GROMACS .gro file of C-alpha atoms in nm:
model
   60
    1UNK     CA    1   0.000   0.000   0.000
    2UNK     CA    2   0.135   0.338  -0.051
    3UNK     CA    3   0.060   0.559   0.187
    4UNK     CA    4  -0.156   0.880   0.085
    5UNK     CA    5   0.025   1.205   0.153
    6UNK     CA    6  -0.268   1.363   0.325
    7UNK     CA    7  -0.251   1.287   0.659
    8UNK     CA    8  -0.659   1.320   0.696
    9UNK     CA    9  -0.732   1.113   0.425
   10UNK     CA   10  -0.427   0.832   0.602
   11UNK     CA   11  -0.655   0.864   0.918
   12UNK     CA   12  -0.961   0.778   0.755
   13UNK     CA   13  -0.772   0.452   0.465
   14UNK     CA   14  -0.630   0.331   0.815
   15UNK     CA   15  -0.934   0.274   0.986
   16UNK     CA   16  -1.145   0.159   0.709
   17UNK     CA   17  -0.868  -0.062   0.655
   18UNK     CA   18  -0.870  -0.164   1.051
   19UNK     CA   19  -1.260  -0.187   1.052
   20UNK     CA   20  -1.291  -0.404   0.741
   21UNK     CA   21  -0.992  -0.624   0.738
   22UNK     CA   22  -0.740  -0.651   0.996
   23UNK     CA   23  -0.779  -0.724   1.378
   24UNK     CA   24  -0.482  -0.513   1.471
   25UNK     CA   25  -0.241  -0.176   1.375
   26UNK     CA   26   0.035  -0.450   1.380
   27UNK     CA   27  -0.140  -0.681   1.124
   28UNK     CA   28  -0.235  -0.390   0.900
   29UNK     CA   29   0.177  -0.295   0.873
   30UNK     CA   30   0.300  -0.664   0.801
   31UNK     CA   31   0.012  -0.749   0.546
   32UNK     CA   32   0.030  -0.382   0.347
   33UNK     CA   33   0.407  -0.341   0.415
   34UNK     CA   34   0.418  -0.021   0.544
   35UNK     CA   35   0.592   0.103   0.842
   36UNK     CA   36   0.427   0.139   1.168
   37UNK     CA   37   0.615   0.414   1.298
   38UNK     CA   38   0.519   0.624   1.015
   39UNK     CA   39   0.158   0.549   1.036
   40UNK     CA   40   0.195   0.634   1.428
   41UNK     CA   41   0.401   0.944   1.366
   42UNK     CA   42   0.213   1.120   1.109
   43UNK     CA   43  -0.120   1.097   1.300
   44UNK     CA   44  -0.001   1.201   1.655
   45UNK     CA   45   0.096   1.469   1.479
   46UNK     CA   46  -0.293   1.546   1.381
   47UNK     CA   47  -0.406   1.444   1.770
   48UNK     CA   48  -0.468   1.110   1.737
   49UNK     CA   49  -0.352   0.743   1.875
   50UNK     CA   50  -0.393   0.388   1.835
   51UNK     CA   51  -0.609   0.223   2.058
   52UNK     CA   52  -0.615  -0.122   2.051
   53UNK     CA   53  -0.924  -0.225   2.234
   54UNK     CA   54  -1.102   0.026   1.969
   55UNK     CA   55  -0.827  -0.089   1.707
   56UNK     CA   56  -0.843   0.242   1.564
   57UNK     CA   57  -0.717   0.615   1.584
   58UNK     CA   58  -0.892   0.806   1.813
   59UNK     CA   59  -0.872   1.146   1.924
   60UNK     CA   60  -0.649   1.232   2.256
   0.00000   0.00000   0.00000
């Protein structure tokens, strides 16, 4: 997967993406090959975290 360069529109591919297919943040990175770290960094940035009872960005 490459990863959209607006960070809004990441938010909302990840957790679609988390919602429909994949039971964790973890899973989504191995199966799509993209690095967690970015994912993480680039949405704290915008106010938001994993949470993986949720298993999806939320708002902190």
């Amino acid at each position: 997967m490459n990863l959209p360069a607006d960070d809004f529109i990441l938010l909302s591919l990840v957790n679609t993406k988390l919602r429909d297919n994949y039971c964790s943040l973890s899973e989504l990175c191995d199966e799509e090959n993209v690095p967690l770290s970015e994912i993480e960094k680039r949405l704290s940035a915008l106010g938001y975290k994993y949470d993986k009872d949720k298993n999806a960005f939320i708002r902190f």
